[in-house]
XYZ file of C-alpha atoms in Angstrom:
171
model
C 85.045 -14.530 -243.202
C 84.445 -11.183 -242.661
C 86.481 -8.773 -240.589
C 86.002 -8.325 -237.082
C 84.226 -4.553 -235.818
C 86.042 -2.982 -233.090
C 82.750 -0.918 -232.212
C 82.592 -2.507 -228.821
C 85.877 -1.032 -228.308
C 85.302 2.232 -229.052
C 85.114 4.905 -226.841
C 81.444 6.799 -225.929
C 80.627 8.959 -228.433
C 80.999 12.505 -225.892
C 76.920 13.173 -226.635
C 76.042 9.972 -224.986
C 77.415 9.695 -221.535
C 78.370 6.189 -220.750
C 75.700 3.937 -218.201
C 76.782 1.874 -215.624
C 74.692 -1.155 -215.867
C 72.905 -1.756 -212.362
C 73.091 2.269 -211.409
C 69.303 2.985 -211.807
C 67.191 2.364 -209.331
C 64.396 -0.684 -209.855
C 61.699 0.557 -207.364
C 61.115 3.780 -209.373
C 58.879 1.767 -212.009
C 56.631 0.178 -208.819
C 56.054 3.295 -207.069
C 55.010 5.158 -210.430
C 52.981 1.949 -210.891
C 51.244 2.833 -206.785
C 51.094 6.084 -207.545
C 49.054 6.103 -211.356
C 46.686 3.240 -208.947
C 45.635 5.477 -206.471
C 45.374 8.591 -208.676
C 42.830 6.689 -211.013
C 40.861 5.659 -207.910
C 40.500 8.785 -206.204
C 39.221 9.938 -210.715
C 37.108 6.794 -210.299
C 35.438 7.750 -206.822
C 34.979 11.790 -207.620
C 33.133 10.501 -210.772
C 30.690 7.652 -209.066
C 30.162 9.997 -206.128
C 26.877 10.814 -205.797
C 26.952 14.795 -206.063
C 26.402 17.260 -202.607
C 22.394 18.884 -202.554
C 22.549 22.462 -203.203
C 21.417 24.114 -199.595
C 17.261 24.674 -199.685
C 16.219 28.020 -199.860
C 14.269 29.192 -196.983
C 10.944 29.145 -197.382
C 9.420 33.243 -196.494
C 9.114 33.384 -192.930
C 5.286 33.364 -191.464
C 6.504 33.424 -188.073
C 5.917 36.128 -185.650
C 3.200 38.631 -185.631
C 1.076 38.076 -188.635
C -0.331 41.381 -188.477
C 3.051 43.377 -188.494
C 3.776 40.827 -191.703
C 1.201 41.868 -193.549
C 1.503 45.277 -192.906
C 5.194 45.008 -193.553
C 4.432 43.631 -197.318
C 1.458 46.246 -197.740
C 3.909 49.066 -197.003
C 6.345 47.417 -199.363
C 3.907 47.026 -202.171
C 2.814 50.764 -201.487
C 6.661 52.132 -201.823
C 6.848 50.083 -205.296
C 3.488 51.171 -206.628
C 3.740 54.739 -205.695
C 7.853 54.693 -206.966
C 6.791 53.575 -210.229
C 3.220 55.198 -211.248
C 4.686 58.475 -210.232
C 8.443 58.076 -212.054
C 9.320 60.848 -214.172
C 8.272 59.838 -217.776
C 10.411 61.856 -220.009
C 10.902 60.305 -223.273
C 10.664 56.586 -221.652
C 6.925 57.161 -220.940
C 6.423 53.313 -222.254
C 9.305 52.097 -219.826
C 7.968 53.907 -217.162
C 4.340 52.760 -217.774
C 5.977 48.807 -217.961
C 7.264 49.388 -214.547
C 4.461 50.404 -212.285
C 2.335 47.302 -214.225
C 5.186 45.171 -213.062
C 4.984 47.313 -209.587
C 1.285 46.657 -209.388
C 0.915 42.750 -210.732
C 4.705 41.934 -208.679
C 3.126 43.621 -205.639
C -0.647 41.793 -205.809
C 1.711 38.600 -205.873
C 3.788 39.477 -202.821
C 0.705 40.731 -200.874
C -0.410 37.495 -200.931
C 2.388 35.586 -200.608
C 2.696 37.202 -197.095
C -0.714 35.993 -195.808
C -0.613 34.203 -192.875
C -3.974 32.138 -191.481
C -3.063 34.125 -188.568
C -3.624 37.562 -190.484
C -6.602 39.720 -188.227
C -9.699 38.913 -190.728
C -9.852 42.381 -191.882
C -6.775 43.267 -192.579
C -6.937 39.922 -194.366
C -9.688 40.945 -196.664
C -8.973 44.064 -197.318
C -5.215 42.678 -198.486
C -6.888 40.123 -200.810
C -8.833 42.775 -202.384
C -5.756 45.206 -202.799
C -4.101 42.316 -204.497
C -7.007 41.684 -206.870
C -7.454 45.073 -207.664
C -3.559 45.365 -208.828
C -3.885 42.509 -210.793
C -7.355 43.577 -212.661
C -5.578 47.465 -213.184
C -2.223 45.920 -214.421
C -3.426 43.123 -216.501
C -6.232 45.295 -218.405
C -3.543 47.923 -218.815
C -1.330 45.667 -220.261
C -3.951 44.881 -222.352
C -3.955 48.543 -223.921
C -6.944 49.929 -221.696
C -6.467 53.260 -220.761
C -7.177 54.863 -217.519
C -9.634 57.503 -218.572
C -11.531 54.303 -219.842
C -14.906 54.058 -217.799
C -14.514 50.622 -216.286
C -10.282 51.231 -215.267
C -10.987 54.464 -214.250
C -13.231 53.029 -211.351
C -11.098 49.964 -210.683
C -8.065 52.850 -209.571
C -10.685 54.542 -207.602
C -11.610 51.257 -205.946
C -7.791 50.519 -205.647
C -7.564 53.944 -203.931
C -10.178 53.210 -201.144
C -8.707 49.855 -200.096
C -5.636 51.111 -200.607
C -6.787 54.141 -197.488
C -8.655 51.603 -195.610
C -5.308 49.362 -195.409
C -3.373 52.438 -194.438
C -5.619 52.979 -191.648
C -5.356 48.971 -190.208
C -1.757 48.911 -190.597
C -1.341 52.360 -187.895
């Protein structure tokens, strides 16, 4: 027969403390249990959430006096197209030149997008044809056609003349 061991009646090793059977409380394991439940259904209901709409943006305001609007975006478009045609040049003469086409084609845009129904018929008009004028000088000079050319040279004169009669219906 073989010998008995006397390792149940050894002492604890000193790097293992000893453990009183029955010391360690039972309910940790069912509230860790609660706990991992609730945590995965708050994952599970962020996830299937349907997610919040971004805030509109507001749509440009046509209220109030649709004259003073208009006049308000021709006097804007003016300050951008006079800014940039008339920048210093220097050595960026091509940046310079890309900026009042942007000036002119942005502003022909905006004119237009500030046209009420309500807009007095002839400031109306004369808007619309502001706006196509832009858009025929800065598309054919994006094109390459200079302004001494015949055809552009009138367009900026045209340009010029709505651009005096506007002045004048805006006072």
């Amino acid at each position: 027969m073989s010998e008995p061991t006397t390792a149940a009646h050894e002492p604890p090793s000193p790097s293992r403390p000893p453990r009183k059977s029955g010391s360690s409380p039972r309910w940790i394991a069912p509230v860790a249990l609660v706990i991992a439940v609730i945590a995965a259904a708050a994952a599970g209901w962020a996830v299937l959430r349907p997610a919040p709409k971004p805030p509109a943006a507001p749509a440009p305001s046509l209220s109030g006096d649709p004259k003073a609007s208009a006049c308000d975006a021709y006097r804007t478009v003016t300050s951008a197209v006079q800014l940039q045609t008339h920048a210093d040049g220097g050595t960026e003469v091509q940046g310079v030149a890309a900026n009042a086409r942007l000036a002119m084609s942005g502003g022909a845009t905006y004119l237009l997008a500030h046209l009420s129904p309500a807009t007095p018929a002839d400031l109306a008009g004369a808007i619309r044809d502001f706006a196509t004028g832009l858009q025929d000088i800065s598309m054919n000079a994006l094109a390459g056609v200079a302004n001494s050319d015949p055809t552009q040279a009138e367009r900026l004169r045209n340009a010029e003349a709505v651009n005096s009669r506007l002045a004048d219906l805006c006072k």
